[in-house]
PDB file of C-alpha atoms in Angstrom:
ATOM      1  CA  GLY Y  33     249.039  73.385 110.022  1.00  0.00           C
ATOM      2  CA  GLU Y  34     252.719  74.445 109.424  1.00  0.00           C
ATOM      3  CA  SER Y  35     254.018  77.549 110.982  1.00  0.00           C
ATOM      4  CA  VAL Y  36     256.810  79.497 109.389  1.00  0.00           C
ATOM      5  CA  GLY Y  37     257.594  83.033 110.656  1.00  0.00           C
ATOM      6  CA  LEU Y  38     260.251  85.638 110.859  1.00  0.00           C
ATOM      7  CA  HIS Y  39     261.295  87.366 114.130  1.00  0.00           C
ATOM      8  CA  LEU Y  40     261.431  90.858 112.630  1.00  0.00           C
ATOM      9  CA  PRO Y  41     259.219  92.397 110.057  1.00  0.00           C
ATOM     10  CA  THR Y  42     261.781  95.164 109.064  1.00  0.00           C
ATOM     11  CA  LEU Y  43     265.546  95.446 109.118  1.00  0.00           C
ATOM     12  CA  SER Y  44     267.622  98.488 108.224  1.00  0.00           C
ATOM     13  CA  VAL Y  45     271.328  98.029 107.875  1.00  0.00           C
ATOM     14  CA  GLN Y  46     274.285 100.389 106.750  1.00  0.00           C
ATOM     15  CA  GLU Y  47     275.834  99.568 103.342  1.00  0.00           C
ATOM     16  CA  GLY Y  48     278.883  97.483 103.919  1.00  0.00           C
ATOM     17  CA  ASP Y  49     277.637  95.988 107.269  1.00  0.00           C
ATOM     18  CA  ASN Y  50     276.497  92.637 107.243  1.00  0.00           C
ATOM     19  CA  SER Y  51     272.890  91.527 107.758  1.00  0.00           C
ATOM     20  CA  ILE Y  52     271.252  88.816 109.529  1.00  0.00           C
ATOM     21  CA  ILE Y  53     267.679  87.747 108.857  1.00  0.00           C
ATOM     22  CA  ASN Y  54     266.103  84.985 110.937  1.00  0.00           C
ATOM     23  CA  CYS Y  55     263.328  82.619 110.346  1.00  0.00           C
ATOM     24  CA  ALA Y  56     261.507  80.184 112.867  1.00  0.00           C
ATOM     25  CA  TYR Y  57     259.729  77.010 111.800  1.00  0.00           C
ATOM     26  CA  SER Y  58     257.565  74.623 113.913  1.00  0.00           C
ATOM     27  CA  ASN Y  59     257.627  71.376 112.216  1.00  0.00           C
ATOM     28  CA  SER Y  60     260.433  69.223 113.517  1.00  0.00           C
ATOM     29  CA  ALA Y  61     260.199  67.023 110.481  1.00  0.00           C
ATOM     30  CA  SER Y  62     261.084  69.740 108.027  1.00  0.00           C
ATOM     31  CA  ASP Y  63     264.145  68.738 106.160  1.00  0.00           C
ATOM     32  CA  TYR Y  64     264.477  71.167 103.175  1.00  0.00           C
ATOM     33  CA  PHE Y  65     264.756  74.987 103.472  1.00  0.00           C
ATOM     34  CA  ILE Y  66     264.997  77.819 100.885  1.00  0.00           C
ATOM     35  CA  TRP Y  67     265.561  81.434 101.170  1.00  0.00           C
ATOM     36  CA  TYR Y  68     264.019  83.798  98.564  1.00  0.00           C
ATOM     37  CA  LYS Y  69     264.598  87.505  97.966  1.00  0.00           C
ATOM     38  CA  GLN Y  70     261.479  89.372  96.508  1.00  0.00           C
ATOM     39  CA  GLU Y  71     262.167  92.950  95.020  1.00  0.00           C
ATOM     40  CA  SER Y  72     259.276  95.342  94.492  1.00  0.00           C
ATOM     41  CA  GLY Y  73     257.411  94.538  91.214  1.00  0.00           C
ATOM     42  CA  LYS Y  74     259.140  91.223  90.806  1.00  0.00           C
ATOM     43  CA  GLY Y  75     258.584  87.578  91.837  1.00  0.00           C
ATOM     44  CA  PRO Y  76     260.604  85.686  94.476  1.00  0.00           C
ATOM     45  CA  GLN Y  77     264.028  84.718  93.491  1.00  0.00           C
ATOM     46  CA  PHE Y  78     266.012  81.756  94.810  1.00  0.00           C
ATOM     47  CA  ILE Y  79     268.910  82.825  96.969  1.00  0.00           C
ATOM     48  CA  ILE Y  80     270.201  79.469  98.639  1.00  0.00           C
ATOM     49  CA  ASP Y  81     268.843  76.223 100.127  1.00  0.00           C
ATOM     50  CA  ILE Y  82     269.925  73.830 102.588  1.00  0.00           C
ATOM     51  CA  ARG Y  83     268.790  70.377 103.820  1.00  0.00           C
ATOM     52  CA  SER Y  84     268.447  69.065 107.091  1.00  0.00           C
ATOM     53  CA  ASN Y  85     271.676  66.900 107.010  1.00  0.00           C
ATOM     54  CA  MET Y  86     273.640  70.089 106.935  1.00  0.00           C
ATOM     55  CA  ASP Y  87     274.043  73.105 109.574  1.00  0.00           C
ATOM     56  CA  LYS Y  88     275.656  75.746 107.290  1.00  0.00           C
ATOM     57  CA  ARG Y  89     275.931  76.332 103.517  1.00  0.00           C
ATOM     58  CA  GLN Y  90     277.594  79.013 101.810  1.00  0.00           C
ATOM     59  CA  GLY Y  91     277.066  80.946  98.650  1.00  0.00           C
ATOM     60  CA  GLN Y  92     278.183  84.270  97.066  1.00  0.00           C
ATOM     61  CA  ARG Y  93     278.092  86.792  99.907  1.00  0.00           C
ATOM     62  CA  VAL Y  94     275.377  84.724 101.695  1.00  0.00           C
ATOM     63  CA  THR Y  95     275.387  81.998 104.355  1.00  0.00           C
ATOM     64  CA  VAL Y  96     272.541  79.919 105.690  1.00  0.00           C
ATOM     65  CA  LEU Y  97     272.723  78.512 108.990  1.00  0.00           C
ATOM     66  CA  LEU Y  98     270.171  75.848 110.396  1.00  0.00           C
ATOM     67  CA  ASN Y  99     269.774  74.896 113.779  1.00  0.00           C
ATOM     68  CA  LYS Y 100     267.349  71.932 114.118  1.00  0.00           C
ATOM     69  CA  THR Y 101     267.327  71.773 117.871  1.00  0.00           C
ATOM     70  CA  VAL Y 102     265.611  75.151 118.165  1.00  0.00           C
ATOM     71  CA  LYS Y 103     264.078  74.903 114.654  1.00  0.00           C
ATOM     72  CA  HIS Y 104     265.751  78.265 113.433  1.00  0.00           C
ATOM     73  CA  LEU Y 105     266.947  79.094 110.007  1.00  0.00           C
ATOM     74  CA  SER Y 106     269.089  82.441 109.261  1.00  0.00           C
ATOM     75  CA  LEU Y 107     270.396  84.088 106.284  1.00  0.00           C
ATOM     76  CA  GLN Y 108     273.634  86.013 106.617  1.00  0.00           C
ATOM     77  CA  ILE Y 109     274.409  88.597 103.722  1.00  0.00           C
ATOM     78  CA  ALA Y 110     278.149  89.912 103.903  1.00  0.00           C
ATOM     79  CA  ALA Y 111     278.771  93.482 103.022  1.00  0.00           C
ATOM     80  CA  THR Y 112     275.189  94.423 102.286  1.00  0.00           C
ATOM     81  CA  GLN Y 113     274.835  96.604  99.281  1.00  0.00           C
ATOM     82  CA  PRO Y 114     272.058  98.809  98.048  1.00  0.00           C
ATOM     83  CA  GLY Y 115     270.856  96.121  95.756  1.00  0.00           C
ATOM     84  CA  ASP Y 116     270.184  93.918  98.630  1.00  0.00           C
ATOM     85  CA  SER Y 117     267.101  95.876  99.734  1.00  0.00           C
ATOM     86  CA  ALA Y 118     264.276  93.499  99.380  1.00  0.00           C
ATOM     87  CA  VAL Y 119     261.929  91.403 101.129  1.00  0.00           C
ATOM     88  CA  TYR Y 120     263.441  87.983 102.170  1.00  0.00           C
ATOM     89  CA  PHE Y 121     261.396  84.974 103.117  1.00  0.00           C
ATOM     90  CA  CYS Y 122     262.024  81.422 104.027  1.00  0.00           C
ATOM     91  CA  ALA Y 123     260.278  78.272 102.865  1.00  0.00           C
ATOM     92  CA  GLU Y 124     260.416  75.042 104.254  1.00  0.00           C
ATOM     93  CA  ASN Y 125     258.796  71.494 103.710  1.00  0.00           C
ATOM     94  CA  SER Y 126     259.057  68.032 104.757  1.00  0.00           C
ATOM     95  CA  ALA Y 127     259.198  64.694 102.923  1.00  0.00           C
ATOM     96  CA  GLY Y 128     257.759  65.682  99.771  1.00  0.00           C
ATOM     97  CA  ASN Y 129     254.841  67.986 101.201  1.00  0.00           C
ATOM     98  CA  GLN Y 130     254.138  71.365  99.893  1.00  0.00           C
ATOM     99  CA  PHE Y 131     256.418  74.294 100.864  1.00  0.00           C
ATOM    100  CA  TYR Y 132     255.243  76.631 103.493  1.00  0.00           C
ATOM    101  CA  PHE Y 133     256.512  80.108 103.355  1.00  0.00           C
ATOM    102  CA  GLY Y 134     256.973  82.823 105.967  1.00  0.00           C
ATOM    103  CA  THR Y 135     255.546  86.174 105.491  1.00  0.00           C
ATOM    104  CA  GLY Y 136     258.865  88.017 104.973  1.00  0.00           C
ATOM    105  CA  THR Y 137     261.309  90.473 106.444  1.00  0.00           C
ATOM    106  CA  SER Y 138     261.777  93.927 104.760  1.00  0.00           C
ATOM    107  CA  LEU Y 139     265.547  94.811 104.521  1.00  0.00           C
ATOM    108  CA  THR Y 140     266.600  98.362 103.747  1.00  0.00           C
ATOM    109  CA  VAL Y 141     270.120  99.277 103.164  1.00  0.00           C
ATOM    110  CA  ILE Y 142     271.141 102.691 104.095  1.00  0.00           C
ATOM    111  CA  PRO Y 143     273.656 104.183 101.754  1.00  0.00           C
TER     112      PRO Y 143
ATOM    113  CA  GLU I  23     265.878  87.911  82.875  1.00  0.00           C
ATOM    114  CA  THR I  24     263.545  85.243  84.611  1.00  0.00           C
ATOM    115  CA  GLY I  25     263.199  81.828  82.977  1.00  0.00           C
ATOM    116  CA  VAL I  26     259.561  81.937  83.916  1.00  0.00           C
ATOM    117  CA  THR I  27     257.476  84.696  82.071  1.00  0.00           C
ATOM    118  CA  GLN I  28     253.948  85.665  83.112  1.00  0.00           C
ATOM    119  CA  THR I  29     251.700  87.773  81.113  1.00  0.00           C
ATOM    120  CA  PRO I  30     249.708  90.089  81.637  1.00  0.00           C
ATOM    121  CA  ARG I  31     251.799  92.020  84.287  1.00  0.00           C
ATOM    122  CA  HIS I  32     248.945  93.773  85.530  1.00  0.00           C
ATOM    123  CA  LEU I  33     245.152  92.940  85.109  1.00  0.00           C
ATOM    124  CA  VAL I  34     241.893  94.811  86.166  1.00  0.00           C
ATOM    125  CA  MET I  35     238.588  93.094  85.612  1.00  0.00           C
ATOM    126  CA  GLY I  36     235.118  93.367  86.941  1.00  0.00           C
ATOM    127  CA  MET I  37     233.414  90.587  88.883  1.00  0.00           C
ATOM    128  CA  THR I  38     231.385  89.415  85.668  1.00  0.00           C
ATOM    129  CA  ASN I  39     234.548  89.250  83.257  1.00  0.00           C
ATOM    130  CA  LYS I  40     236.267  86.281  82.105  1.00  0.00           C
ATOM    131  CA  LYS I  41     240.099  86.423  81.725  1.00  0.00           C
ATOM    132  CA  SER I  42     243.133  84.274  81.738  1.00  0.00           C
ATOM    133  CA  LEU I  43     246.654  84.446  83.044  1.00  0.00           C
ATOM    134  CA  LYS I  44     249.357  83.001  81.088  1.00  0.00           C
ATOM    135  CA  CYS I  45     252.648  81.386  82.300  1.00  0.00           C
ATOM    136  CA  GLU I  46     255.627  80.103  80.210  1.00  0.00           C
ATOM    137  CA  GLN I  47     258.632  78.366  81.572  1.00  0.00           C
ATOM    138  CA  HIS I  48     262.054  78.084  79.438  1.00  0.00           C
ATOM    139  CA  LEU I  49     263.932  75.950  82.037  1.00  0.00           C
ATOM    140  CA  GLY I  50     262.936  72.661  80.806  1.00  0.00           C
ATOM    141  CA  HIS I  51     261.227  71.869  84.063  1.00  0.00           C
ATOM    142  CA  ASN I  52     258.744  69.021  84.518  1.00  0.00           C
ATOM    143  CA  ALA I  53     256.425  70.686  87.145  1.00  0.00           C
ATOM    144  CA  MET I  54     254.504  73.761  87.276  1.00  0.00           C
ATOM    145  CA  TYR I  55     252.650  75.755  90.014  1.00  0.00           C
ATOM    146  CA  TRP I  56     250.068  78.569  90.669  1.00  0.00           C
ATOM    147  CA  TYR I  57     250.473  80.492  93.756  1.00  0.00           C
ATOM    148  CA  LYS I  58     248.515  83.392  95.313  1.00  0.00           C
ATOM    149  CA  GLN I  59     250.330  86.283  97.104  1.00  0.00           C
ATOM    150  CA  SER I  60     248.280  88.693  99.222  1.00  0.00           C
ATOM    151  CA  ALA I  61     249.693  91.408 101.225  1.00  0.00           C
ATOM    152  CA  LYS I  62     251.141  90.565 104.433  1.00  0.00           C
ATOM    153  CA  LYS I  63     250.337  86.984 103.984  1.00  0.00           C
ATOM    154  CA  PRO I  64     252.546  83.850 103.220  1.00  0.00           C
ATOM    155  CA  LEU I  65     252.398  82.533  99.640  1.00  0.00           C
ATOM    156  CA  GLU I  66     249.282  80.278  99.135  1.00  0.00           C
ATOM    157  CA  LEU I  67     249.585  77.243  96.884  1.00  0.00           C
ATOM    158  CA  MET I  68     246.649  76.942  94.477  1.00  0.00           C
ATOM    159  CA  PHE I  69     247.674  74.290  91.858  1.00  0.00           C
ATOM    160  CA  VAL I  70     250.465  71.908  90.898  1.00  0.00           C
ATOM    161  CA  TYR I  71     250.950  70.297  87.631  1.00  0.00           C
ATOM    162  CA  SER I  72     253.461  67.442  87.125  1.00  0.00           C
ATOM    163  CA  LEU I  73     254.028  66.431  83.471  1.00  0.00           C
ATOM    164  CA  GLU I  74     250.933  68.188  82.410  1.00  0.00           C
ATOM    165  CA  GLU I  75     248.708  66.379  84.944  1.00  0.00           C
ATOM    166  CA  ARG I  76     247.266  68.060  88.066  1.00  0.00           C
ATOM    167  CA  VAL I  77     248.485  66.522  91.219  1.00  0.00           C
ATOM    168  CA  GLU I  78     247.233  68.902  93.578  1.00  0.00           C
ATOM    169  CA  ASN I  79     244.281  71.307  93.923  1.00  0.00           C
ATOM    170  CA  ASN I  80     244.615  73.235  97.212  1.00  0.00           C
ATOM    171  CA  SER I  81     240.763  73.725  97.939  1.00  0.00           C
ATOM    172  CA  VAL I  82     240.775  76.766  95.497  1.00  0.00           C
ATOM    173  CA  PRO I  83     237.188  77.988  94.545  1.00  0.00           C
ATOM    174  CA  SER I  84     235.839  76.793  91.115  1.00  0.00           C
ATOM    175  CA  ARG I  85     236.031  80.382  89.760  1.00  0.00           C
ATOM    176  CA  PHE I  86     239.708  79.722  89.287  1.00  0.00           C
ATOM    177  CA  SER I  87     240.324  77.044  86.665  1.00  0.00           C
ATOM    178  CA  PRO I  88     243.921  75.912  85.655  1.00  0.00           C
ATOM    179  CA  GLU I  89     245.023  74.385  82.495  1.00  0.00           C
ATOM    180  CA  CYS I  90     248.351  72.919  81.476  1.00  0.00           C
ATOM    181  CA  PRO I  91     248.390  71.938  77.692  1.00  0.00           C
ATOM    182  CA  ASN I  92     252.122  71.060  77.803  1.00  0.00           C
ATOM    183  CA  SER I  93     255.160  70.989  80.398  1.00  0.00           C
ATOM    184  CA  SER I  94     255.970  74.485  79.204  1.00  0.00           C
ATOM    185  CA  HIS I  95     252.730  76.331  79.482  1.00  0.00           C
ATOM    186  CA  LEU I  96     250.324  77.136  82.385  1.00  0.00           C
ATOM    187  CA  PHE I  97     247.087  79.014  82.308  1.00  0.00           C
ATOM    188  CA  LEU I  98     244.730  80.320  85.025  1.00  0.00           C
ATOM    189  CA  HIS I  99     241.421  80.904  83.847  1.00  0.00           C
ATOM    190  CA  LEU I 100     239.183  83.383  85.916  1.00  0.00           C
ATOM    191  CA  HIS I 101     235.594  84.047  86.011  1.00  0.00           C
ATOM    192  CA  THR I 102     233.084  85.836  88.198  1.00  0.00           C
ATOM    193  CA  LEU I 103     235.747  86.779  90.574  1.00  0.00           C
ATOM    194  CA  GLN I 104     235.361  88.539  93.938  1.00  0.00           C
ATOM    195  CA  PRO I 105     237.265  91.739  95.225  1.00  0.00           C
ATOM    196  CA  GLU I 106     238.976  89.701  97.862  1.00  0.00           C
ATOM    197  CA  ASP I 107     240.644  87.674  94.895  1.00  0.00           C
ATOM    198  CA  SER I 108     242.698  90.794  94.106  1.00  0.00           C
ATOM    199  CA  ALA I 109     246.425  89.766  94.550  1.00  0.00           C
ATOM    200  CA  LEU I 110     249.517  88.857  92.839  1.00  0.00           C
ATOM    201  CA  TYR I 111     249.275  85.639  91.256  1.00  0.00           C
ATOM    202  CA  LEU I 112     252.636  83.799  90.921  1.00  0.00           C
ATOM    203  CA  CYS I 113     253.494  81.041  88.580  1.00  0.00           C
ATOM    204  CA  ALA I 114     256.449  78.655  89.228  1.00  0.00           C
ATOM    205  CA  SER I 115     258.235  75.704  88.015  1.00  0.00           C
ATOM    206  CA  SER I 116     260.685  73.169  89.220  1.00  0.00           C
ATOM    207  CA  GLN I 117     262.515  70.053  88.193  1.00  0.00           C
ATOM    208  CA  GLU I 118     261.342  67.165  90.223  1.00  0.00           C
ATOM    209  CA  GLN I 119     263.319  64.012  90.582  1.00  0.00           C
ATOM    210  CA  GLY I 120     261.839  61.179  92.404  1.00  0.00           C
ATOM    211  CA  ALA I 121     259.847  62.774  95.443  1.00  0.00           C
ATOM    212  CA  PHE I 122     257.956  65.944  95.030  1.00  0.00           C
ATOM    213  CA  TYR I 123     258.777  69.287  96.421  1.00  0.00           C
ATOM    214  CA  ASN I 124     262.453  68.374  96.506  1.00  0.00           C
ATOM    215  CA  SER I 125     264.150  71.071  94.543  1.00  0.00           C
ATOM    216  CA  PRO I 126     263.683  74.857  94.833  1.00  0.00           C
ATOM    217  CA  LEU I 127     260.736  76.653  92.850  1.00  0.00           C
ATOM    218  CA  HIS I 128     261.619  79.258  90.133  1.00  0.00           C
ATOM    219  CA  PHE I 129     259.141  82.022  90.147  1.00  0.00           C
ATOM    220  CA  GLY I 130     257.991  84.393  87.553  1.00  0.00           C
ATOM    221  CA  ASN I 131     257.343  88.235  88.022  1.00  0.00           C
ATOM    222  CA  GLY I 132     253.700  87.585  88.355  1.00  0.00           C
ATOM    223  CA  THR I 133     250.328  89.235  87.339  1.00  0.00           C
ATOM    224  CA  ARG I 134     249.076  91.810  89.667  1.00  0.00           C
ATOM    225  CA  LEU I 135     245.105  91.130  89.590  1.00  0.00           C
ATOM    226  CA  THR I 136     242.721  93.843  90.605  1.00  0.00           C
ATOM    227  CA  VAL I 137     239.065  92.695  90.711  1.00  0.00           C
ATOM    228  CA  THR I 138     236.421  95.843  90.878  1.00  0.00           C
TER     229      THR I 138
END
C-alpha cells in the first residue's frame, strides 16, 4: 500500500518566522500532491498543489517544493502568523488512483 | 464559508439507532466523497460518487450506506454502528475532468459522530 508520512508530528515557531513542514512519500509513481490545512473543529482546507512535472510552486506566503529523487515534499510558510496554527497534512496520488493522506503535523505559532 | 456544508455538526447515537449524515456542495462539482477521520490516523476513503453513480466502495461495512440523489447532495445512512465507528466524517467534492482524482478535494467541516 501507499505510505505518506511526516517527519515531525509537532512544530512550534515564533510569529514572523518562516515555517517548514515536511512530508515523505513512498510511491515513486506519485504525480500529484496537495497540502491541506485543518484548523480545530473544521475540515481540511486546500492550500496549494503541485504536479510531478514541477519542482516548486508558490502561492500567497506559501511555497511547495517537490524532490522526486528522494520522494520528499515540503511546505514553506513565510512570516508565520497566529492564524497559521493548525494541522497540516499532505496528500498524494498517482495516475488516477485515490489520494493517500499523511497523518499531519501540528503547527503552533508563538506570539 | 465553505462551499461544502455538512449537517449535523455533532451526532451522538446508540448502537441500535438509525441516523443519516447530509452533505451539500455549492461548487458545481461532479464528484462527491465520504471520508472517515479518526484520531492520529490518515483520512480513510469510504465512498466515491461521480455524476451520481457510485464508482468506489472502499471495503466499508454494510452498516454504512451512501446515497447520492443528485450531483449536489450526498447522504451517509448509519445503522447498528459500533463504538469504534466514532470519528469525524468528512464529505468532499471535486471537479473531475478526464482522469479521476486529478483535481483537489474540497472538504466540508465534517460531522463528529459518537457511538455509545
